[in-house]
XYZ file of C-alpha atoms in Angstrom:
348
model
C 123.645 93.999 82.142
C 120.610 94.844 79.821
C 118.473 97.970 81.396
C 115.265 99.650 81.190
C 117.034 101.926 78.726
C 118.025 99.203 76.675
C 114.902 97.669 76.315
C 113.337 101.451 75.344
C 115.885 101.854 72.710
C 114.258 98.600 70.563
C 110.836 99.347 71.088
C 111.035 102.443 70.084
C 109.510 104.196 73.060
C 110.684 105.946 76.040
C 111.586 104.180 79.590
C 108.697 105.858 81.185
C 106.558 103.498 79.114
C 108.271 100.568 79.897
C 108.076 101.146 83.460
C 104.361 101.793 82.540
C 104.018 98.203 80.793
C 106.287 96.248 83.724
C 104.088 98.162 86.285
C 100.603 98.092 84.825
C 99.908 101.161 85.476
C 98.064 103.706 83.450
C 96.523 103.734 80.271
C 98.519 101.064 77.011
C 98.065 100.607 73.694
C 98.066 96.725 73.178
C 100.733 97.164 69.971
C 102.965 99.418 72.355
C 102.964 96.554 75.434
C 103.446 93.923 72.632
C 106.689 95.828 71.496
C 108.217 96.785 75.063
C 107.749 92.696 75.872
C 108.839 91.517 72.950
C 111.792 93.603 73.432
C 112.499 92.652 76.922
C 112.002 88.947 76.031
C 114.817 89.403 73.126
C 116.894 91.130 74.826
C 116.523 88.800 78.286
C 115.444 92.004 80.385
C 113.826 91.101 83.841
C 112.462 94.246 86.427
C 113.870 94.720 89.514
C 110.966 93.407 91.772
C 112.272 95.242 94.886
C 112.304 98.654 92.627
C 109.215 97.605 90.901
C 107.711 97.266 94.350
C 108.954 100.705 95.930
C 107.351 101.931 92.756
C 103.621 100.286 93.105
C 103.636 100.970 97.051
C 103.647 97.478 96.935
C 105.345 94.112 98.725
C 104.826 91.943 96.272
C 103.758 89.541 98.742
C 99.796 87.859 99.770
C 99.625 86.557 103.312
C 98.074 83.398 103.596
C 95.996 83.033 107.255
C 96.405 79.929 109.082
C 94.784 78.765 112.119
C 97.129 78.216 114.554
C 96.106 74.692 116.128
C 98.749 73.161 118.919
C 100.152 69.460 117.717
C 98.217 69.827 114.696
C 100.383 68.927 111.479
C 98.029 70.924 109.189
C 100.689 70.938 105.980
C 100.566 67.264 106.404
C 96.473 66.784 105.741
C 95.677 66.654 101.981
C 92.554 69.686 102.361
C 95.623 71.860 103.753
C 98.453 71.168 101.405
C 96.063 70.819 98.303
C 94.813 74.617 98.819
C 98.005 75.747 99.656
C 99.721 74.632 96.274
C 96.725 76.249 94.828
C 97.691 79.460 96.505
C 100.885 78.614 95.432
C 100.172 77.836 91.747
C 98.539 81.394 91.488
C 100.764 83.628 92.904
C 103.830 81.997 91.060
C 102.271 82.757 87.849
C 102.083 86.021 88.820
C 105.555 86.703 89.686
C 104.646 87.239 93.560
C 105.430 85.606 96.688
C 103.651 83.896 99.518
C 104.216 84.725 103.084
C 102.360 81.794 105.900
C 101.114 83.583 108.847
C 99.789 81.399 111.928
C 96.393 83.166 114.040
C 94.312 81.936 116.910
C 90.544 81.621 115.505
C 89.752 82.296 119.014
C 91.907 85.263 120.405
C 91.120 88.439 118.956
C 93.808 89.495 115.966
C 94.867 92.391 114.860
C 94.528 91.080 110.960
C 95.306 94.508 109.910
C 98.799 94.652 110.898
C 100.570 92.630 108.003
C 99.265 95.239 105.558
C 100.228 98.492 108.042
C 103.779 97.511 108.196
C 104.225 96.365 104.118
C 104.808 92.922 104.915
C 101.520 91.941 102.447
C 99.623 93.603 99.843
C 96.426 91.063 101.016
C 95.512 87.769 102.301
C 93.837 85.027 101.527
C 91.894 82.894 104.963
C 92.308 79.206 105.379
C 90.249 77.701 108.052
C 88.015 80.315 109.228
C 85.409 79.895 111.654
C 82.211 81.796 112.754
C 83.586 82.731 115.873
C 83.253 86.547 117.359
C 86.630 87.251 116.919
C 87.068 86.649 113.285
C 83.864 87.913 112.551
C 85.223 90.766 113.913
C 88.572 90.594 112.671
C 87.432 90.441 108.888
C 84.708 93.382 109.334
C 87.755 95.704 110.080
C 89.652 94.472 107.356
C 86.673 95.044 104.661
C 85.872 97.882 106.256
C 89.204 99.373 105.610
C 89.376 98.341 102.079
C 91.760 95.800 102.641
C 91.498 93.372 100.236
C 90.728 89.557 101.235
C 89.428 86.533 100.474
C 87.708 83.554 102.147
C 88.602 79.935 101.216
C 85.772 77.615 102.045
C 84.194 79.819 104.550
C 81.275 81.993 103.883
C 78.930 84.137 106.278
C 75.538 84.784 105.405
C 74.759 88.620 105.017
C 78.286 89.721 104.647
C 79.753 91.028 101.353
C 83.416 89.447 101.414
C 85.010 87.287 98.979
C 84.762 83.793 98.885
C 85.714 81.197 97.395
C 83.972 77.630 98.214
C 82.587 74.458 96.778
C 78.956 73.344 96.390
C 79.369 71.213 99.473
C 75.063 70.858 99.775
C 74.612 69.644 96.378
C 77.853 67.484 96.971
C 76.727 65.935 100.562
C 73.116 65.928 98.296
C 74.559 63.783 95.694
C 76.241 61.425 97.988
C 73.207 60.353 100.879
C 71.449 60.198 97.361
C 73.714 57.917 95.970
C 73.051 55.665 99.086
C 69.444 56.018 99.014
C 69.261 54.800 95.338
C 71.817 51.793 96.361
C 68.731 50.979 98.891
C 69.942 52.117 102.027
C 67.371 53.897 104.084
C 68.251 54.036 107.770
C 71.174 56.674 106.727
C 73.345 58.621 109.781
C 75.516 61.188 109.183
C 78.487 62.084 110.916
C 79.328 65.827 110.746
C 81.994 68.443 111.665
C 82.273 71.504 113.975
C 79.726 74.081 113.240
C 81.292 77.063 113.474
C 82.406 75.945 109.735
C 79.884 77.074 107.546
C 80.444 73.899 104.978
C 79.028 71.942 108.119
C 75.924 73.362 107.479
C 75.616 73.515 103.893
C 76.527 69.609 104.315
C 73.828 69.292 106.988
C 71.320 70.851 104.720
C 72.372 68.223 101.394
C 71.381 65.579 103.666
C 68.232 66.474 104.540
C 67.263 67.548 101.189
C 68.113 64.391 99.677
C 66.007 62.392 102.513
C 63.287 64.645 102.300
C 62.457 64.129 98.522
C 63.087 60.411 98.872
C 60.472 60.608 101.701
C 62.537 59.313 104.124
C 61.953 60.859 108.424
C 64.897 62.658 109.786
C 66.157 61.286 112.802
C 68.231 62.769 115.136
C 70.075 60.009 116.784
C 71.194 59.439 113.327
C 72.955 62.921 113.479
C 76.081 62.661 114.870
C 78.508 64.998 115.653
C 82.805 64.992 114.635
C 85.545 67.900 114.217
C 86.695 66.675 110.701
C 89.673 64.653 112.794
C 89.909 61.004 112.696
C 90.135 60.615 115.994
C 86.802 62.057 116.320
C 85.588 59.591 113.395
C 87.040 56.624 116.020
C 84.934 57.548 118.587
C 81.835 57.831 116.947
C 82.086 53.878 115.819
C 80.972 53.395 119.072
C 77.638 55.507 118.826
C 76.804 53.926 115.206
C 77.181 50.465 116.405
C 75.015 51.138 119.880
C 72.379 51.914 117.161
C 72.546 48.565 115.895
C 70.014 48.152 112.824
C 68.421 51.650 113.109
C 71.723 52.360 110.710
C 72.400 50.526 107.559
C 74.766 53.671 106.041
C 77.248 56.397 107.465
C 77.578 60.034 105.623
C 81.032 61.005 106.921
C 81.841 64.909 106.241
C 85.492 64.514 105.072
C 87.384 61.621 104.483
C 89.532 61.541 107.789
C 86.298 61.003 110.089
C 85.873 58.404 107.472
C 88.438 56.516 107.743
C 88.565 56.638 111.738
C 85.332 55.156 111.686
C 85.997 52.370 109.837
C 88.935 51.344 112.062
C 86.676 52.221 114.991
C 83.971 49.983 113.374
C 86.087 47.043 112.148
C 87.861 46.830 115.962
C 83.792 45.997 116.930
C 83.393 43.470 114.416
C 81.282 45.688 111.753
C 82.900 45.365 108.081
C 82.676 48.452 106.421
C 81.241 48.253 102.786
C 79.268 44.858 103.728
C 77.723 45.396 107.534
C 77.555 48.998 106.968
C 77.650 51.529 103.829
C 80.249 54.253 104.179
C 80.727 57.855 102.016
C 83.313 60.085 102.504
C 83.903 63.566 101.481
C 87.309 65.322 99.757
C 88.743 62.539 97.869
C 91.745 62.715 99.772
C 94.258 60.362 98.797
C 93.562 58.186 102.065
C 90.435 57.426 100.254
C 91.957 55.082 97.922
C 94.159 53.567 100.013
C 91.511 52.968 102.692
C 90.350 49.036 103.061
C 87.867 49.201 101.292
C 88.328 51.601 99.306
C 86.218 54.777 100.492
C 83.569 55.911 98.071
C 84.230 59.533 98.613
C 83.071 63.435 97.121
C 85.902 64.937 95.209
C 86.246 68.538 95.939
C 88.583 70.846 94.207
C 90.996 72.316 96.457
C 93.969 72.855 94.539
C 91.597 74.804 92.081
C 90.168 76.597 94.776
C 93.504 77.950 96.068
C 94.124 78.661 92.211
C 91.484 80.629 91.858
C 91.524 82.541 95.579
C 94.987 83.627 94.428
C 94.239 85.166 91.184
C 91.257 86.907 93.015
C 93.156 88.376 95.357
C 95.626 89.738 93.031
C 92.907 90.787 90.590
C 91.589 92.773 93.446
C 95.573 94.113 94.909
C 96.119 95.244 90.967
C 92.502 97.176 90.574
C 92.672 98.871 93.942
C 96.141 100.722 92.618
C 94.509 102.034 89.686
C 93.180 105.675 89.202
C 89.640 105.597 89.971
C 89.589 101.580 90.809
C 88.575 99.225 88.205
C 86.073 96.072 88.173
C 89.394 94.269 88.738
C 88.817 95.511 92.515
C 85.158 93.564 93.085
C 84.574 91.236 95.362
C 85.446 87.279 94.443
C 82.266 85.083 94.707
C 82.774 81.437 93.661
C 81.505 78.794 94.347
C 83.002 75.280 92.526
C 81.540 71.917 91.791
C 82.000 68.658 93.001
C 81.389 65.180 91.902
C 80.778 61.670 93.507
C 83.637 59.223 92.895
C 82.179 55.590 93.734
C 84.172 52.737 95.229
C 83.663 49.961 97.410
C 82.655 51.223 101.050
C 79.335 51.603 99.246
C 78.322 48.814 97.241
C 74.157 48.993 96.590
C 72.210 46.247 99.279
C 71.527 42.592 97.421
C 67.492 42.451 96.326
C-alpha cells in the first residue's frame, strides 16, 4: 500500500508538506504542490478522507436543507432534482459528500445543530420562505459564522449568500414577448409570496406593461402555489373573465400546464383561444400539447455554483486569519425566453 511517506520520498520533501498540499493548509509554493501531486498521481496515492477530516476539524460533508412538505414528491419535480444534481455536481468535484436533511419552513429549527454535532461543515437552503421562523433560523446561523447559502431565495436587507436567477428581467422578457405578439389584456398567474422570486416575477410584469403603456388590472392578478393543481383551479377564474384576457403569464411551468388542462376541459384551446408562457423550462414544457413557450432558468448551474460557494467559504474560514475565500456568495444568473407554440403572435 503506497503511503504519505512514499509519496514524500519522490518529491523530495517531507510528509509534513504533503499533508500540507492534501490539506490546503498553510502557506505552498506552486512548484512544491506540483511535485507532491505529481508524485501521488504516479505513484496512485489517495488520502485517507476520514484522517484527512480528523485533521481539518472537518466532516467532509455540506447539508443540503429541504422543506419538509407531507405527500409532496419533491425529488420527482424537475426545479428540485435539477438543483440537487447541481449540488451534486459541485461537491463531487470536490471530493466531498452530500448529506439531505428534511425541515418544517414553519416550525422553528434548530439549523445549528448539524454543524454542533460534526455531521456538516455547512449547508446549502432549498426552498426557503420568508416566514418568522427561518428568518430566524438563518440570523442565528450567520450570526454564528456558520457558513450558508441561499438557493433562489433572497431577503432584502440581510447580508447572506445567495444564489438566484434574474427572475424580473425573465418574467420581463416573457409578458414582453406577448405584448409584442399583440396581446394586451395579459393575466398573470403567480405563486406563494412568502417566495421572494414571486415578487421579483410580480415586479417583471408590471414593468413590462408599464412601458408598453398598458393599465394594471387586478382581476388579472391571480394567485397559485407553483403546484399544478393550483394552475387547474385557476382555469376557472381566467375563463369567468371571458375577453378581458387574451394571454396567461404562468410563474413556473407546472401551474402552466394545470391550466391548460383546466382550460381545455372548458372548451378554451390553449395557444389559439388563449396565449400561454411558462416559466423553468421544465421538461413538461415540451411535452405539453402545445408545446409551452416557457423561461429557461438555470438550476443545475445554480446548484453548481451554490456548492462551490459553500465550499469556497468552509475552506477560507479554516485558514489563519480567514481569506476572501470566506465572503459571502452573491449571484444572481440569467435566463432566456425559449418560444414555442402556446404563444403564437394574434393574426393582423
Amino acid at each position: 500500500m503506497v503511503t504519505r511517506k512514499d509519496v514524500a520520498k519522490m518529491a523530495g520533501v517531507s510528509e509534513a508538506t504533503v499533508s500540507r498540499v492534501f490539506n490546503g493548509v498553510g502557506p505552498m509554493k506552486e512548484n512544491t504542490r506540483q511535485k507532491v501531486l505529481a508524485a501521488a498521481k504516479e505513484l496512485n496515492y489517495h488520502p485517507n478522507a476520514v484522517a484527512r477530516s480528523f485533521a481539518l476539524g472537518k466532516s467532509g460533508h455540506i447539508g443540503v436543507i429541504l422543506p419538509y412538505v407531507p405527500k409532496v414528491h419533491l425529488f420527482s419535480t424537475y426545479y428540485f432534482s435539477e438543483i440537487l444534481s447541481g449540488i451534486g455536481e459541485g461537491v463531487r468535484r470536490q471530493g466531498c459528500d452530500m448529506l439531505v436533511m428534511f425541515r418544517s419552513p414553519d416550525e422553528r429549527t434548530d439549523y445549528t445543530e448539524p454543524y454542533r454535532s460534526r455531521k456538516v461543515d455547512g449547508c446549502i437552503f432549498l426552498g426557503a420562505l420568508d416566514v418568522p421562523a427561518q428568518r430566524e433560523g438563518f440570523r442565528e446561523l450567520h450570526g454564528q459564522n456558520m457558513p450558508f447559502v441561499l438557493i433562489n431565495q433572497h431577503y432584502d436587507n440581510e447580508p447572506y449568500s445567495v444564489v438566484d436567477a434574474d427572475h424580473e428581467a425573465g418574467c420581463y422578457e416573457a409578458v414582453k414577448h406577448l405584448i409584442d405578439g399583440g396581446f394586451r389584456r395579459i393575466a398573470f398567474l403567480n405563486g406563494s409570496p412568502e417566495y421572494s422570486n414571486s415578487s421579483d416575477r410580480l415586479r417583471g410584469y408590471m414593468n413590462a406593461l408599464a412601458e408598453a403603456g398598458i393599465d394594471v388590472k387586478q382581476e388579472r392578478i391571480l394567485d397559485g402555489n407553483y403546484s399544478r393543481t393550483s394552475g387547474y383551479a385557476a382555469a376557472q377564474k381566467i375563463a369567468a373573465l371571458g375577453r378581458e384576457v387574451d394571454a396567461v403569464f404562468s410563474s413556473n411551468d407546472r401551474m402552466a400546464v394545470g391550466l391548460m388542462q383546466g382550460l381545455k376541459e372548458l372548451g378554451i384551446v390553449p395557444g389559439r383561444d388563449l396565449a400561454i408562457v411558462g416559466y423553468d423550462d421544465s421538461e413538461a414544457a415540451k411535452l405539453s400539447d402545445p408545446p409551452l413557450t416557457s423561461v429557461y432558468v438555470p438550476f443545475f448551474e445554480m446548484g453548481l455554483r451554490a456548492a462551490e460557494g459553500l465550499l469556497k467559504q468552509i475552506d477560507g474560514s479554516t485558514e489563519p486569519g480567514g481569506s476572501d475565500r470566506d465572503a459571502p456568495v452573491h449571484q444572481r444568473l440569467s435566463t432566456r425566453l425559449v418560444v414555442r407554440q402556446s404563444s403564437l403572435p394574434l393574426l393582423i
